[in-house]
C-alpha positions in Angstrom: -9.2 -23.5 11.7 -11.7 -20.8 11.4 -9.9 -17.2 10.3 -11.8 -15.4 13.1 -9.3 -16.1 16.2 -6.3 -14.6 13.9 -8.5 -12.1 12.7 -9.6 -10.8 15.9 -5.9 -11.1 17.6 -4.3 -9.1 14.4 -7.0 -6.1 14.6 -6.1 -6.2 18.4 -2.4 -6.0 17.9 -2.8 -3.4 15.4 -5.1 -1.4 17.5 -2.6 -1.5 20.2 0.4 -0.4 18.3 -1.7 2.5 16.9 -3.0 3.6 20.5 0.6 3.1 21.9 2.0 5.1 18.7 -0.7 7.9 18.9 0.0 8.4 22.4 3.6 8.7 22.8 3.2 11.2 19.8 0.7 13.2 21.6 2.8 13.3 24.4 5.8 14.7 21.8 7.6 11.8 23.0 9.2 9.3 20.6 7.7 5.5 20.5 10.2 2.6 21.4 11.0 1.2 18.1 11.1 -2.1 19.6 7.9 -2.1 21.2 6.3 -0.8 17.9 8.1 -3.6 15.7 7.3 -6.4 18.2 3.7 -5.6 18.0 3.8 -5.0 14.1 5.6 -8.7 13.7 3.2 -10.1 16.1 -0.2 -8.4 14.2 1.7 -9.9 10.6 1.6 -12.9 12.1 -1.8 -13.6 13.1 -3.1 -11.7 10.1 -1.1 -13.9 7.4 -2.6 -17.0 9.4 -6.0 -14.8 8.8 -5.3 -14.5 5.1 -3.9 -18.0 4.4 -7.0 -19.3 5.7 -9.2 -17.1 4.0 -7.5 -17.0 0.5 -7.2 -20.9 0.2 -10.1 -23.0 -1.8 -10.3 -25.9 -3.2 -10.9 -24.5 -6.6 -7.6 -22.2 -6.3 -7.2 -18.5 -4.6 -10.3 -16.5 -3.7 -8.8 -13.2 -4.1 -12.1 -10.9 -3.4 -12.3 -7.3 -2.8 -12.1 -7.0 1.0 -9.3 -9.9 0.8 -7.2 -8.2 -1.7 -7.4 -5.2 0.5 -6.5 -7.1 3.3 -3.4 -8.7 1.6 -2.4 -5.3 -0.2 -2.5 -3.8 3.9 -0.5 -7.0 4.9 2.3 -6.3 2.2 2.2 -2.0 3.1 3.1 -2.8 6.7 5.4 -5.7 6.1 7.5 -3.6 3.5 7.3 -0.5 6.2 8.4 -2.7 9.1 11.4 -4.1 6.7 12.2 -0.7 5.9 12.6 0.3 9.6 15.5 -1.8 9.9 17.6 0.5 7.3 15.8 4.1 7.1 13.7 6.2 9.4 10.1 5.5 8.5 8.9 5.0 11.6 6.2 7.2 11.5 4.6 5.2 8.5 3.7 3.1 11.2 0.8 4.9 11.2 -0.2 2.5 8.8 -1.4 0.0 11.3 -5.1 1.1 11.5 -5.2 0.3 7.8 -4.3 -3.1 8.7 -6.7 -3.7 11.3 -9.9 -2.2 9.2 -8.8 -4.4 6.5 -8.5 -7.5 8.5 -12.2 -7.0 10.2 -13.3 -6.0 6.8 -12.0 -9.3 4.9 -13.7 -11.4 8.1 -17.1 -9.9 8.3 -17.9 -7.7 5.2 -19.8 -10.3 2.7 -17.5 -11.1 -0.4 -18.9 -10.1 -4.1 -19.2 -12.6 -6.9 -15.6 -13.8 -7.5 -14.2 -16.4 -9.6 -11.5 -18.5 -7.9 -7.6 -17.8 -9.5 -5.7 -20.8 -11.0 -2.5 -21.1 -9.0 -0.1 -21.7 -12.1 3.0 -20.3 -11.3 3.2 -17.2 -13.7 -0.3 -16.3 -12.5 0.8 -16.3 -8.8 4.3 -14.3 -10.0 1.7 -11.5 -11.5 -0.3 -11.4 -8.2 2.9 -10.9 -6.2 4.6 -8.6 -8.1 1.0 -6.7 -8.2 0.6 -6.3 -4.6 4.2 -5.6 -4.2 3.8 -2.6 -6.5 0.8 -1.4 -5.0 2.3 -2.0 -1.4 5.2 0.3 -2.3 3.2 2.8 -4.2 0.8 3.2 -1.1 4.1 3.6 1.2 4.7 6.2 -1.0 1.8 7.9 -0.9 1.5 7.9 2.7 5.1 9.4 2.7 3.9 12.3 0.4 0.8 13.0 2.8 3.4 13.1 5.7 5.7 15.6 3.7 2.9 17.4 2.6 1.8 17.9 6.4 5.5 18.8 7.3 5.9 21.0 4.7 2.7 22.9 6.0 3.5 23.1 9.5 7.0 24.2 9.1 6.0 27.1 6.9 3.3 28.0 9.5 5.6 27.8 12.7 3.5 25.5 14.3 5.0 21.7 14.4 3.3 19.2 16.1 4.7 16.2 18.2 4.5 13.9 15.1 6.3 16.2 12.8 9.2 17.1 15.6 10.0 12.9 15.1 10.2 13.3 11.4 13.4 13.4 9.9 14.7 16.4 7.7 12.5 17.7 5.0 15.2 16.7 2.5 15.7 12.9 4.0 11.5 12.9 3.7 11.6 13.9 -0.1 14.4 11.4 -0.7 12.5 8.6 1.0 9.7 9.3 -1.0 11.6 9.1 -4.0 13.1 6.1 -3.3 9.5 4.4 -2.4 8.6 5.7 -5.8 11.6 4.1 -8.0 10.8 1.0 -5.8 7.1 1.1 -6.4 7.2 1.9 -10.4 9.8 -0.8 -11.0 7.5 -3.4 -9.4 4.8 -2.2 -11.6 6.9 -2.7 -14.3 7.5 -5.7 -13.6 3.9 -6.6 -12.9 2.8 -5.3 -16.1 5.3 -7.5 -18.2 4.6 -10.5 -16.2 0.6 -9.7 -16.8 1.5 -9.4 -20.8 3.4 -13.1 -20.8 1.0 -15.2 -18.4 -2.5 -13.9 -18.9 -4.4 -15.1 -22.1 -5.5 -11.7 -22.8 -4.5 -8.3 -21.1 -7.7 -6.6 -23.2 -10.2 -9.1 -22.3 -13.4 -7.5 -21.4 -13.0 -8.4 -17.4 -9.3 -7.3 -17.5 -9.1 -4.1 -19.9 -10.0 -1.1 -17.4 -7.1 -2.6 -14.9 -4.7 -2.7 -18.3 -5.3 0.2 -19.3 -5.6 2.2 -16.1 -2.3 0.6 -14.9 -0.9 1.7 -18.2 -1.7 5.5 -17.7 -0.3 5.1 -14.0 2.8 3.7 -14.9 3.2 6.2 -17.4 2.1 9.1 -14.5 4.9 7.7 -12.2 7.2 7.2 -15.2 6.9 10.9 -16.2 7.1 11.9 -12.4 10.3 10.2 -12.0 11.8 11.7 -15.5 10.7 15.0 -13.9 12.4 14.7 -10.7 15.7 13.3 -12.5 15.8 16.1 -15.4 13.7 19.0 -14.0 14.6 18.8 -10.3 10.5 18.3 -9.5 9.8 18.6 -5.6 7.5 19.3 -2.8 4.0 20.4 -4.0 4.4 19.1 -7.8 5.9 15.8 -6.8 3.3 15.3 -4.4 0.4 16.1 -6.7 1.4 13.5 -9.5 2.2 11.1 -6.9 -1.6 11.3 -5.6 -2.8 11.6 -9.6 -0.7 7.9 -10.3 -1.9 6.5 -6.9 -5.7 7.2 -7.8 -5.4 5.8 -11.2 -4.1 2.8 -9.6 -6.6 2.3 -7.1 -9.0 2.6 -9.9 -7.3 -0.1 -11.9 -7.5 -2.6 -9.2 -10.2 -1.7 -6.6 -12.6 0.0 -8.9 -12.8 -2.9 -11.2 -13.2 -5.2 -8.6 -15.7 -3.5 -7.0 -17.7 -2.9 -10.2 -17.1 -6.5 -11.2 -18.1 -8.7 -7.7 -20.9 -6.4 -6.6 -22.5 -4.5 -9.4 -22.0 -7.0 -12.7 -21.6 -9.8 -10.5 -18.9 -11.4 -13.1 
């Protein structure tokens, strides 16, 4: 089966969910949580089918730049939908367009030069932990942006329809640090599994990724320490979150972009 049909179906469902949510927020009313979840789950089913067809190759996993972006977007949306079962993070489902864009990019944009990945269980565990870490920290970044927007609009007394559907500011901040703790722990496990199962973390094709990921780990560790010991919050916490995320994205997507499209290795 060709991945075109599931990719298009997933993109349409993501677009439908995003349009519905956007219209409801524009009308200053709360979107139906069950309908959003249903559209999201259906989109994830087709997205997952598309990824399965795109990633598997006779020689191993073909995790090129756009496939990796699509896979991380899939993890982000899946984690957000799971979180919605217990905590009020429905507004993070504004991430639906990210899923639509990445699934279309993986289908239609040309891939760079990529070596298939050996499907050794240890390496697959490292990849899974890395994707979950990136996904959780991506959610934390979007949560920090929404927190910044909420804080700005409350200070200027111009709350929009989106802001009126947010939980209280303190709850939003607690959710942010919950995502940061989960993402940092997953990133720790990802780096540990890489040290255990990859032959040489400082080899030429892995050095930049390893060093930048380690710097990101330190940034998030300092942020969480500052929150625990010094009570960091607000704009300081958001700046540290964005700094750590930028390092992490440079580590993964920056290195993949250079290797696949510039160096062709």
